[in-house]
Coordinates of C-alpha atoms in Angstrom, one line a residue:
M8 CA 91.9 72.5 140.0
N9 CA 93.9 69.7 138.3
F10 CA 97.1 70.9 140.0
R11 CA 95.4 70.9 143.4
L12 CA 94.1 67.4 142.8
F13 CA 97.5 66.3 141.8
M14 CA 99.1 67.8 144.9
N15 CA 96.4 66.2 147.1
K16 CA 97.3 62.8 145.6
I17 CA 101.0 63.5 146.1
N18 CA 100.5 64.4 149.7
R19 CA 99.3 60.9 150.4
Y20 CA 102.8 59.6 150.0
P21 CA 105.7 59.9 152.4
I22 CA 108.2 62.7 151.9
R23 CA 110.8 60.4 150.4
Q24 CA 108.5 59.2 147.7
Q25 CA 107.2 62.8 147.1
L26 CA 110.8 63.9 146.4
F27 CA 111.2 61.1 143.9
I28 CA 107.9 61.8 142.2
I29 CA 108.4 65.5 141.8
F30 CA 112.1 66.5 141.9
V31 CA 113.8 63.6 140.3
P32 CA 112.0 63.9 136.9
L33 CA 112.1 67.7 137.2
V34 CA 115.9 67.8 137.8
L35 CA 116.6 65.2 135.2
L36 CA 114.5 66.9 132.5
S37 CA 115.8 70.4 133.3
T38 CA 119.4 69.0 133.3
L39 CA 118.8 67.3 130.0
A40 CA 117.2 70.4 128.4
I41 CA 120.0 72.7 129.6
G42 CA 122.6 70.2 128.4
L43 CA 121.0 70.0 124.9
I44 CA 120.7 73.7 124.7
L45 CA 124.3 74.2 125.7
T46 CA 125.4 71.5 123.3
T47 CA 123.4 73.0 120.4
D48 CA 124.5 76.6 121.2
S49 CA 128.2 75.6 121.6
T50 CA 128.1 73.7 118.3
R51 CA 126.4 76.6 116.6
Q52 CA 129.0 79.1 117.9
L53 CA 131.9 76.8 117.0
T54 CA 130.5 76.3 113.6
E55 CA 130.1 80.0 113.0
N56 CA 133.6 80.5 114.2
Y57 CA 135.0 77.9 111.8
K58 CA 132.8 79.4 109.0
G59 CA 134.1 82.9 109.7
L60 CA 137.7 81.8 109.7
T61 CA 137.3 79.8 106.5
A62 CA 135.5 82.7 104.8
A63 CA 138.2 85.0 105.9
N64 CA 140.9 82.8 104.3
A65 CA 138.8 82.7 101.1
Q66 CA 138.6 86.4 101.2
R67 CA 142.4 86.7 101.7
V68 CA 143.0 84.4 98.7
K69 CA 140.4 86.4 96.7
S70 CA 142.4 89.6 97.5
V71 CA 145.6 88.0 96.2
I72 CA 143.9 86.9 93.0
F73 CA 142.4 90.4 92.6
D74 CA 145.7 92.1 93.1
T75 CA 147.4 89.8 90.6
T76 CA 144.7 90.0 87.9
N77 CA 144.3 93.7 88.3
S78 CA 148.1 94.1 88.0
F79 CA 148.1 92.0 84.8
K80 CA 145.2 94.0 83.4
N81 CA 147.1 97.3 84.0
I82 CA 150.2 95.9 82.3
A83 CA 148.1 94.9 79.3
N84 CA 146.4 98.2 79.1
Y85 CA 149.7 100.0 79.3
M86 CA 151.3 98.0 76.6
S87 CA 148.3 98.4 74.3
T88 CA 148.9 102.2 74.4
D89 CA 152.7 102.1 74.3
N90 CA 153.7 104.0 71.2
Q91 CA 157.2 102.5 71.1
L92 CA 155.8 99.0 71.1
R93 CA 153.2 100.0 68.5
E94 CA 155.9 101.4 66.2
I95 CA 158.0 98.2 66.6
L96 CA 155.0 96.0 65.7
S97 CA 153.9 98.2 62.8
T98 CA 157.2 98.6 61.0
T99 CA 158.1 96.5 58.0
Y100 CA 161.8 95.7 58.4
L101 CA 164.3 95.1 55.5
N102 CA 166.2 92.4 57.2
D103 CA 166.5 90.4 60.4
T104 CA 169.3 92.6 61.8
E105 CA 167.1 95.7 61.6
A106 CA 164.2 93.8 63.3
L107 CA 166.5 92.5 66.0
Q108 CA 167.8 96.0 66.7
A109 CA 164.3 97.4 67.0
E110 CA 163.1 94.5 69.3
D111 CA 166.2 94.9 71.4
T112 CA 165.5 98.6 72.1
Y113 CA 162.2 97.6 73.9
S114 CA 163.3 97.2 77.5
Y115 CA 160.0 97.6 79.3
V116 CA 159.3 93.9 79.5
T117 CA 162.8 93.2 80.8
R118 CA 162.3 95.7 83.6
L119 CA 158.8 94.5 84.3
K120 CA 159.9 90.8 84.8
K121 CA 162.4 91.9 87.4
Q122 CA 159.8 93.9 89.3
E123 CA 156.8 91.5 88.9
T124 CA 157.5 88.1 90.3
S125 CA 154.0 87.1 89.5
I126 CA 154.7 86.9 85.7
Y127 CA 155.7 83.4 84.5
S128 CA 156.0 84.4 80.9
L129 CA 155.1 87.4 78.6
S130 CA 154.8 87.0 74.9
I131 CA 153.8 89.3 72.0
Y132 CA 152.5 87.5 68.9
S133 CA 152.4 89.5 65.7
T134 CA 151.4 88.7 62.1
N135 CA 154.2 91.0 60.9
P136 CA 156.4 88.6 58.9
T137 CA 159.5 90.8 59.1
L138 CA 159.8 90.4 62.9
V139 CA 162.0 87.7 64.3
N140 CA 161.5 85.5 67.3
F141 CA 163.6 87.4 69.8
K142 CA 163.1 87.9 73.6
N143 CA 159.4 88.4 74.1
F144 CA 158.5 88.8 70.4
A145 CA 157.2 85.9 68.3
Y146 CA 155.7 85.5 64.8
A147 CA 152.1 84.4 64.8
T148 CA 152.3 81.3 62.6
P149 CA 149.2 80.1 60.7
E150 CA 148.6 77.5 63.5
I151 CA 148.7 80.3 66.1
Q152 CA 146.4 82.5 64.0
A153 CA 144.0 79.7 63.7
S154 CA 143.9 79.1 67.5
D155 CA 140.8 80.1 69.5
W156 CA 142.5 82.5 71.8
F157 CA 144.1 84.4 68.9
K158 CA 140.8 84.7 67.1
Q159 CA 139.0 85.8 70.2
A160 CA 141.7 88.4 71.0
I161 CA 141.6 90.2 67.7
S162 CA 137.8 90.1 67.7
Q163 CA 137.3 92.0 70.9
P164 CA 138.9 95.2 72.4
N165 CA 139.1 94.0 76.0
E166 CA 141.3 91.5 77.7
F167 CA 140.1 88.0 78.5
W168 CA 141.4 85.1 80.6
K169 CA 142.0 81.4 79.9
I170 CA 143.8 78.4 81.4
E171 CA 146.9 77.8 79.3
S172 CA 147.5 74.0 79.5
E173 CA 150.5 73.7 77.1
D174 CA 152.9 73.3 79.9
V175 CA 153.0 70.6 82.6
I176 CA 151.2 72.9 85.0
P177 CA 148.3 74.8 83.5
K178 CA 148.5 78.5 84.2
L179 CA 146.1 81.4 84.4
T180 CA 146.7 83.5 81.3
V181 CA 145.4 86.9 80.1
Y182 CA 145.2 87.7 76.4
M183 CA 144.7 91.1 74.9
A184 CA 144.9 92.5 71.3
L185 CA 147.4 95.3 70.8
P186 CA 145.8 97.8 68.4
L187 CA 147.9 98.7 65.3
P188 CA 145.7 101.3 63.6
L189 CA 148.1 102.4 60.8
T190 CA 148.8 98.9 59.5
S191 CA 147.1 95.7 58.6
Y192 CA 149.3 93.7 61.0
K193 CA 147.7 92.1 64.1
A194 CA 149.3 91.6 67.5
V195 CA 148.2 89.8 70.6
L196 CA 149.7 90.0 74.1
K197 CA 149.9 86.9 76.3
I198 CA 150.8 87.0 80.0
E199 CA 150.9 83.8 82.2
V200 CA 150.6 83.9 86.0
D201 CA 153.4 82.1 87.8
Y202 CA 152.1 79.1 89.9
N203 CA 155.0 79.4 92.4
Y204 CA 154.1 83.1 93.0
L205 CA 150.5 82.1 93.9
K206 CA 151.8 79.2 96.1
N207 CA 154.1 81.5 98.1
R208 CA 151.2 84.0 98.6
M209 CA 148.5 81.5 99.6
A210 CA 149.9 78.3 101.0
H211 CA 151.1 79.5 104.4
S212 CA 148.0 78.6 106.3
S213 CA 146.2 75.5 107.6
Y214 CA 143.5 75.8 105.0
Y215 CA 143.4 73.9 101.7
T216 CA 142.8 76.2 98.6
E217 CA 141.6 75.5 95.1
I218 CA 140.9 78.1 92.4
Q219 CA 139.2 77.7 89.1
L220 CA 138.3 80.0 86.1
N221 CA 134.9 79.9 84.5
N222 CA 134.0 76.5 86.0
Q223 CA 136.9 75.0 84.1
S224 CA 139.7 72.8 85.6
L225 CA 141.8 74.1 88.4
F226 CA 144.6 76.6 87.7
Y227 CA 145.7 76.6 91.3
S228 CA 145.7 74.0 94.1
D229 CA 147.8 73.7 97.2
I230 CA 148.4 70.1 96.0
I231 CA 150.2 70.7 92.7
Q232 CA 149.0 67.3 91.3
N233 CA 145.4 68.6 91.4
V234 CA 146.2 71.5 89.1
G235 CA 144.4 70.9 85.7
E236 CA 141.9 68.6 87.4
P237 CA 138.2 69.3 88.2
I238 CA 137.5 70.7 91.7
T239 CA 137.8 68.3 94.6
F240 CA 134.5 69.1 96.2
S241 CA 131.0 67.9 95.3
I242 CA 129.6 71.3 94.6
N243 CA 127.2 71.9 91.7
N244 CA 125.2 75.0 92.0
H245 CA 127.2 77.3 94.4
A246 CA 126.3 80.8 95.4
E247 CA 128.6 83.9 95.1
E248 CA 129.6 83.6 98.7
E249 CA 128.8 80.5 100.9
E250 CA 130.2 78.4 103.7
T251 CA 129.0 74.8 103.7
F252 CA 130.1 71.3 104.6
Q253 CA 131.0 69.2 101.6
S254 CA 132.5 65.8 100.9
T255 CA 135.5 65.4 98.7
K256 CA 136.1 62.8 96.1
E257 CA 138.0 60.8 98.8
K258 CA 134.8 60.9 101.0
K259 CA 136.4 63.3 103.4
N260 CA 134.1 65.9 105.1
A261 CA 135.4 69.5 104.9
L262 CA 134.0 73.0 105.6
V263 CA 134.3 74.8 102.3
A264 CA 134.0 78.6 101.9
I265 CA 133.3 79.7 98.4
N266 CA 134.1 83.2 97.2
T267 CA 133.6 84.6 93.6
L268 CA 135.7 87.3 91.9
D269 CA 134.1 88.9 88.8
L270 CA 137.0 90.1 86.7
A271 CA 137.0 93.6 85.1
N272 CA 136.1 92.4 81.6
E273 CA 132.7 91.3 83.0
Q274 CA 132.8 87.9 81.2
D275 CA 135.3 85.9 83.2
K276 CA 134.8 84.7 86.8
I277 CA 137.2 83.2 89.2
V278 CA 135.9 81.0 92.1
V279 CA 138.0 80.5 95.2
Y280 CA 137.4 77.4 97.4
S281 CA 138.9 77.5 100.9
A282 CA 138.5 74.2 102.9
D283 CA 139.1 73.3 106.5
Y284 CA 139.4 69.6 106.9
S285 CA 139.7 69.7 110.7
A286 CA 136.4 71.6 111.3
Y287 CA 134.0 68.7 110.9
N288 CA 136.0 66.4 113.2
N289 CA 136.4 69.1 115.8
L290 CA 132.7 69.8 115.8
K291 CA 132.0 66.1 116.1
A292 CA 134.4 65.9 119.0
N293 CA 132.8 68.9 120.6
V294 CA 129.3 67.3 120.4
L295 CA 130.6 64.0 121.9
R296 CA 132.4 65.9 124.6
W297 CA 129.2 67.7 125.6
I298 CA 127.1 64.5 125.4
S299 CA 129.7 62.8 127.7
I300 CA 129.5 65.7 130.2
L301 CA 125.7 65.6 130.0
V302 CA 125.6 61.8 130.8
V303 CA 128.0 62.3 133.7
V304 CA 125.9 65.1 135.1
L305 CA 122.7 63.2 134.7
V306 CA 124.1 60.1 136.5
T307 CA 125.7 62.2 139.2
T308 CA 122.5 64.2 139.7
S309 CA 120.4 61.1 139.9
L310 CA 122.7 59.6 142.6
V311 CA 122.8 62.9 144.5
M312 CA 119.0 63.2 144.4
I313 CA 118.5 59.7 145.7
G314 CA 120.9 60.3 148.5
F315 CA 119.4 63.6 149.4
A316 CA 115.9 62.2 149.4
N317 CA 116.9 59.5 151.9
F318 CA 118.8 62.0 154.0
F319 CA 116.0 64.6 154.0
S320 CA 113.4 61.9 154.8
N321 CA 115.4 60.9 157.9
R322 CA 115.7 64.6 159.0
I323 CA 111.9 65.0 158.7
H324 CA 111.4 62.0 160.9
T325 CA 113.7 63.6 163.5
L326 CA 111.6 66.8 163.4
Q327 CA 108.5 64.7 163.7
R328 CA 109.8 63.0 166.8
A329 CA 111.0 66.3 168.3
V330 CA 107.5 67.8 168.0
Y331 CA 106.0 64.7 169.6
H332 CA 108.4 64.8 172.6
A333 CA 107.7 68.5 173.0
S334 CA 104.0 67.9 173.1
I335 CA 104.5 65.5 176.0
E336 CA 107.0 67.9 177.7
D337 CA 109.8 65.5 177.3
Y338 CA 112.7 68.0 176.7
A339 CA 115.4 65.5 177.3
F340 CA 115.0 64.3 173.8
F341 CA 116.3 67.6 172.4
K342 CA 119.8 66.8 173.8
Q343 CA 120.0 63.9 171.4
I344 CA 119.4 66.1 168.3
A345 CA 122.7 66.5 166.2
G346 CA 123.5 68.6 163.2
A347 CA 123.4 72.3 162.3
D348 CA 120.9 72.3 159.4
E349 CA 117.5 74.0 159.3
I350 CA 115.6 70.9 160.6
S351 CA 117.9 70.6 163.7
K352 CA 117.5 74.4 164.3
I353 CA 113.7 74.0 164.0
S354 CA 113.7 71.2 166.5
L355 CA 115.8 73.2 169.0
D356 CA 114.0 76.4 168.4
F357 CA 110.7 74.7 169.0
H358 CA 112.0 73.8 172.4
T359 CA 112.6 77.4 173.3
I360 CA 109.6 78.9 171.6
T361 CA 107.8 79.7 174.9
Q362 CA 110.9 81.5 176.3
R363 CA 111.2 83.5 173.1
I364 CA 107.6 84.6 173.4
K365 CA 108.2 85.8 176.9
Q366 CA 111.3 87.7 175.7
K367 CA 109.3 89.3 172.9
E368 CA 106.7 90.5 175.4
E369 CA 109.5 92.1 177.5
Q370 CA 111.0 93.8 174.4
I371 CA 107.6 95.2 173.4
F372 CA 107.2 96.6 176.9
E373 CA 110.6 98.2 176.7
A374 CA 109.9 99.6 173.3
Q375 CA 106.7 101.3 174.6
L376 CA 108.8 102.9 177.4
L377 CA 111.4 104.1 174.8
E378 CA 108.6 105.5 172.6
K379 CA 107.2 107.5 175.5
E380 CA 110.7 108.8 176.3
L381 CA 111.2 109.9 172.7
L382 CA 107.9 111.7 172.7
N383 CA 108.9 113.5 175.9
Q384 CA 112.2 114.6 174.2
Q385 CA 110.3 115.8 171.2
Q386 CA 108.0 117.9 173.3
Q387 CA 111.0 119.5 175.0
M388 CA 112.6 120.3 171.6
E389 CA 109.3 122.0 170.5
F390 CA 109.3 124.0 173.7
R391 CA 112.9 125.2 173.0
L392 CA 112.0 126.2 169.5
L393 CA 109.0 128.2 170.8
A394 CA 111.3 129.8 173.3
G395 CA 113.9 130.6 170.6
Q396 CA 111.3 132.4 168.5
I397 CA 110.8 134.9 171.3
N398 CA 114.4 136.2 171.1
P399 CA 114.3 137.5 167.5
H400 CA 111.0 139.3 168.2
F401 CA 112.5 140.8 171.3
L402 CA 115.6 141.9 169.3
F403 CA 113.5 143.5 166.5
N404 CA 111.3 145.3 169.1
T405 CA 114.5 146.6 170.8
L406 CA 116.0 147.8 167.5
E407 CA 112.7 149.5 166.6
T408 CA 112.7 151.3 170.0
I409 CA 116.3 152.5 169.4
R410 CA 115.3 153.7 165.9
M411 CA 112.3 155.7 167.2
T412 CA 114.5 157.3 169.9
A413 CA 117.1 158.3 167.2
L414 CA 114.4 159.9 165.1
K415 CA 113.0 161.7 168.1
N416 CA 116.5 163.1 168.9
G417 CA 117.0 164.3 165.4
T418 CA 119.6 161.7 164.1
P419 CA 117.9 160.2 161.0
D420 CA 121.2 158.6 159.7
V421 CA 121.4 156.5 162.9
A422 CA 117.7 155.6 162.5
H423 CA 118.2 154.6 158.9
S424 CA 121.2 152.5 159.8
I425 CA 119.2 150.7 162.5
K426 CA 116.4 150.1 160.0
L427 CA 118.7 148.6 157.4
L428 CA 120.3 146.4 160.1
A429 CA 116.9 145.2 161.3
K430 CA 115.9 144.5 157.7
S431 CA 119.1 142.6 157.0
M432 CA 118.7 140.5 160.1
R433 CA 115.1 139.8 159.2
F434 CA 116.2 138.6 155.7
T435 CA 118.8 136.3 157.4
L436 CA 116.2 134.9 159.8
D437 CA 113.7 134.4 157.0
Y438 CA 116.3 132.4 155.0
Q439 CA 116.7 129.9 157.8
G440 CA 115.1 126.6 156.6
K441 CA 114.1 128.3 153.3
K442 CA 115.0 126.1 150.3
I443 CA 114.1 128.5 147.5
T444 CA 113.6 132.2 147.0
T445 CA 113.0 134.6 144.1
L446 CA 115.6 136.7 142.3
A447 CA 113.7 139.9 143.5
E448 CA 114.0 138.9 147.1
E449 CA 117.7 138.0 146.7
L450 CA 118.4 141.4 145.1
D451 CA 116.6 143.1 147.9
T452 CA 118.9 141.4 150.4
V453 CA 121.9 142.4 148.4
T454 CA 120.7 146.0 148.1
V455 CA 120.2 146.3 151.9
Y456 CA 123.7 144.9 152.5
T457 CA 125.3 147.3 150.1
D458 CA 123.4 150.3 151.6
I459 CA 124.8 149.4 155.0
Q460 CA 128.3 149.2 153.5
K461 CA 127.7 152.5 151.7
M462 CA 126.9 154.2 155.0
R463 CA 130.1 152.7 156.4
F464 CA 132.6 153.4 153.6
G465 CA 131.0 156.3 151.8
D466 CA 132.1 156.9 148.2
R467 CA 134.6 154.0 148.5
V468 CA 131.8 151.6 147.8
N469 CA 129.3 152.0 145.0
F470 CA 126.8 149.4 143.7
K471 CA 124.6 148.9 140.7
I472 CA 122.4 146.1 139.2
I473 CA 122.0 145.6 135.5
L474 CA 119.1 143.3 134.5
A475 CA 118.5 142.0 131.0
D476 CA 115.1 143.1 129.5
S477 CA 114.0 139.5 129.2
I478 CA 114.3 138.9 133.0
D479 CA 111.4 139.3 135.4
P480 CA 113.1 139.0 138.9
T481 CA 109.8 138.1 140.5
Q482 CA 109.3 135.1 138.3
I483 CA 112.8 133.5 138.6
E484 CA 113.5 131.2 141.5
L485 CA 116.9 130.3 142.8
L486 CA 118.7 129.2 145.9
P487 CA 118.9 131.8 148.7
L488 CA 122.1 133.6 149.5
L489 CA 123.8 133.0 146.1
I490 CA 124.5 136.6 145.1
Q491 CA 125.0 138.3 148.5
P492 CA 128.2 136.3 149.5
L493 CA 129.7 137.2 146.1
V494 CA 129.0 140.9 146.6
E495 CA 130.3 140.7 150.2
N496 CA 133.5 139.1 148.9
A497 CA 133.9 141.8 146.2
I498 CA 133.6 144.6 148.8
S499 CA 135.8 143.0 151.5
H500 CA 138.5 141.7 149.2
G501 CA 138.1 143.3 145.8
L502 CA 137.7 146.9 146.9
E503 CA 140.3 146.5 149.7
G504 CA 142.8 149.3 149.4
I505 CA 140.5 151.4 147.1
E506 CA 140.0 154.9 148.6
E507 CA 137.2 156.2 146.3
N508 CA 135.1 155.4 143.3
G509 CA 135.0 151.7 144.1
L510 CA 132.2 149.9 142.1
V511 CA 130.6 146.5 142.4
T512 CA 128.3 145.6 139.5
V513 CA 125.8 142.7 139.4
R514 CA 124.9 141.9 135.8
I515 CA 122.2 139.3 135.2
D516 CA 121.4 137.8 131.8
K517 CA 119.4 134.8 130.5
Q518 CA 120.4 132.5 127.7
G519 CA 117.8 129.8 127.0
H520 CA 117.3 128.0 130.3
K521 CA 120.5 129.3 131.8
I522 CA 120.7 132.3 134.2
I523 CA 124.1 134.0 134.1
I524 CA 125.0 136.2 137.0
D525 CA 128.2 138.2 136.9
V526 CA 129.5 140.0 140.1
E527 CA 132.5 142.2 139.1
D528 CA 134.5 144.9 140.8
N529 CA 137.0 147.5 139.7
G530 CA 139.3 146.8 142.6
V531 CA 142.9 145.7 143.0
G532 CA 142.5 142.3 141.3
I533 CA 144.2 139.0 142.2
S534 CA 147.7 137.8 141.2
P535 CA 147.8 134.8 138.9
E536 CA 149.3 132.5 141.6
H537 CA 146.7 133.5 144.1
L538 CA 143.9 133.2 141.5
E539 CA 145.0 129.6 140.7
K540 CA 145.0 128.8 144.4
I541 CA 141.4 130.1 144.7
R542 CA 140.3 128.1 141.7
W543 CA 141.8 125.0 143.2
Q544 CA 140.0 125.6 146.5
I545 CA 136.7 126.1 144.6
Q546 CA 137.2 122.9 142.6
Q547 CA 138.2 120.9 145.8
N548 CA 135.3 122.5 147.7
D549 CA 137.8 123.5 150.5
L550 CA 135.5 124.9 153.1
D551 CA 138.4 125.4 155.7
I552 CA 139.9 128.4 153.9
T553 CA 139.8 131.8 155.7
E554 CA 139.4 134.1 152.8
H555 CA 136.9 134.0 149.9
I556 CA 135.1 131.5 152.0
G557 CA 131.8 132.2 150.2
L558 CA 133.1 131.0 146.8
P559 CA 133.5 127.2 147.5
N560 CA 130.2 127.3 149.5
V561 CA 128.2 128.9 146.6
S562 CA 129.8 126.6 144.0
N563 CA 129.1 123.5 146.0
R564 CA 125.5 124.5 146.6
I565 CA 124.9 125.2 142.9
K566 CA 126.3 121.8 141.8
M567 CA 124.4 119.9 144.4
F568 CA 121.1 121.6 143.5
Y569 CA 121.3 122.3 139.7
G570 CA 123.8 119.6 138.5
E571 CA 127.5 119.3 137.8
Q572 CA 127.2 121.3 134.5
Y573 CA 126.5 124.4 136.5
G574 CA 128.7 126.2 139.0
L575 CA 131.0 129.1 139.6
S576 CA 134.0 130.5 137.8
I577 CA 136.4 133.4 138.6
R578 CA 138.8 135.5 136.5
S579 CA 140.8 138.5 137.5
Q580 CA 143.5 141.0 136.4
V581 CA 145.8 142.8 138.7
A582 CA 144.9 146.5 139.1
K583 CA 141.8 146.0 136.9
G584 CA 139.4 144.0 139.0
T585 CA 137.8 140.7 139.5
N586 CA 134.8 138.9 137.9
V587 CA 132.9 136.0 139.5
Q588 CA 130.3 134.3 137.3
I589 CA 127.7 131.8 138.4
V590 CA 125.6 129.9 135.9
I591 CA 122.3 128.3 137.1
N592 CA 119.2 126.9 135.6
S593 CA 116.0 128.9 135.6
F594 CA 114.4 125.8 137.1
A595 CA 115.9 123.1 139.3
E596 CA 117.0 120.0 137.6

């Protein structure tokens, strides 16, 4: 009711004002809504893109750190069980020369440093006072033994990680006690990660990376001056994995992806920060670009709507004048109408509406005449059909007269032949226009056909039907004339050249919903080349062939009615016979 009242009020205004009242706000609001949705969605997708790329870089860095720390852990575990190293550390040497010789025989660390570029330094500290400081071996002085890392190492069995800050560049370092069970000496392994190795593995991207251990100062940064300093980003409570916009100490906005790696000892944790400084500005530029486009579209749309309202109002006035002149039968006005739009066409069509009505009346009259003519033709076709039905009855009556005459004259074989012929012809006529039949009726047709061939060829043609116990032929429906063409093909081609004991066997089985019908003969068979040609003709549905013509026909009918998964297949061996198999469904699909 309110809408109708609103429309009634609108209808009081001219067309031009109606367009301004309804369509201008509608177009502007819809354009604004669509623009905001596109801007929001574009920004969201672009943000997700940047987050995904930044997170992928953080994951890449995490993988590098994982490989490095895992490699160091494996080295430490190996050295903790190395019997040669254990013997060197446990032995009390008589002099420095003997100690140097023993230490020099341990070549594992030398080979390891050549292979592992990630190792900055590897040191073995021992409380054995007879050892000398040579290569990677060092005596643990009282100051070293009093250090936190030495105390922690000998107090726990597993490795642990710290930031070694004795050098200019603090380094990620793993410590692990080397067990010496047969002596009172203590030994600690210390391996430092090379900063340049990490730099080479991580710095080849547009992202800025920082890595810290256990919320301590940074042990890696793409900017080497930041190593040993707190993280650049204003992050307090971060999640295990997160992508968020953060501001740096320099008040720069960056998209930061955080990824955490829990080390194998379950007490140390490495946090990777991957930052994209261009993401925020790119997103901001994207929003400004969309807003600019939206403003341009809104202004352009408003101007177009104003121009269209003026143009449409003028065209409506033209239509109004055309109706007026038509009402006073002043048709000269229509010659002044220009344009090819709908309003011009309405004006011109209004001028010819009377003539069109007359033309329609003539067309209706002609259609009535055509309908009567078609009805007459249909009646003639029905008459021809009735006349055509007389001929089969006359033929059957004639055959029956001949059969009775043959019986009367004592020639029962002739009478039986005529009876079979009449029965076969009746089957053929009954199949005309018939879409479906039963398996029992189909087998009756085949039996009549083979009886006729038996009378013709004698012992050269024999026939038998093998039905599975689970099949009731009266309850199974199928397309008519599926089996008879295959039997005819087997007799005319398969048994060709067979003088006696020719046999055609129809074997019918059921597997689930599938009916499998095999028609096989013990005839001359088909050569491989000819067999491939027949298979190709069946696959191509070549109905123009002159032999085995029933095979493509049967295959095509099966596929059209039952579906492409059903059909016909043929196999043959020369001098052994041919088998044609059709597979159908027990119900139409």
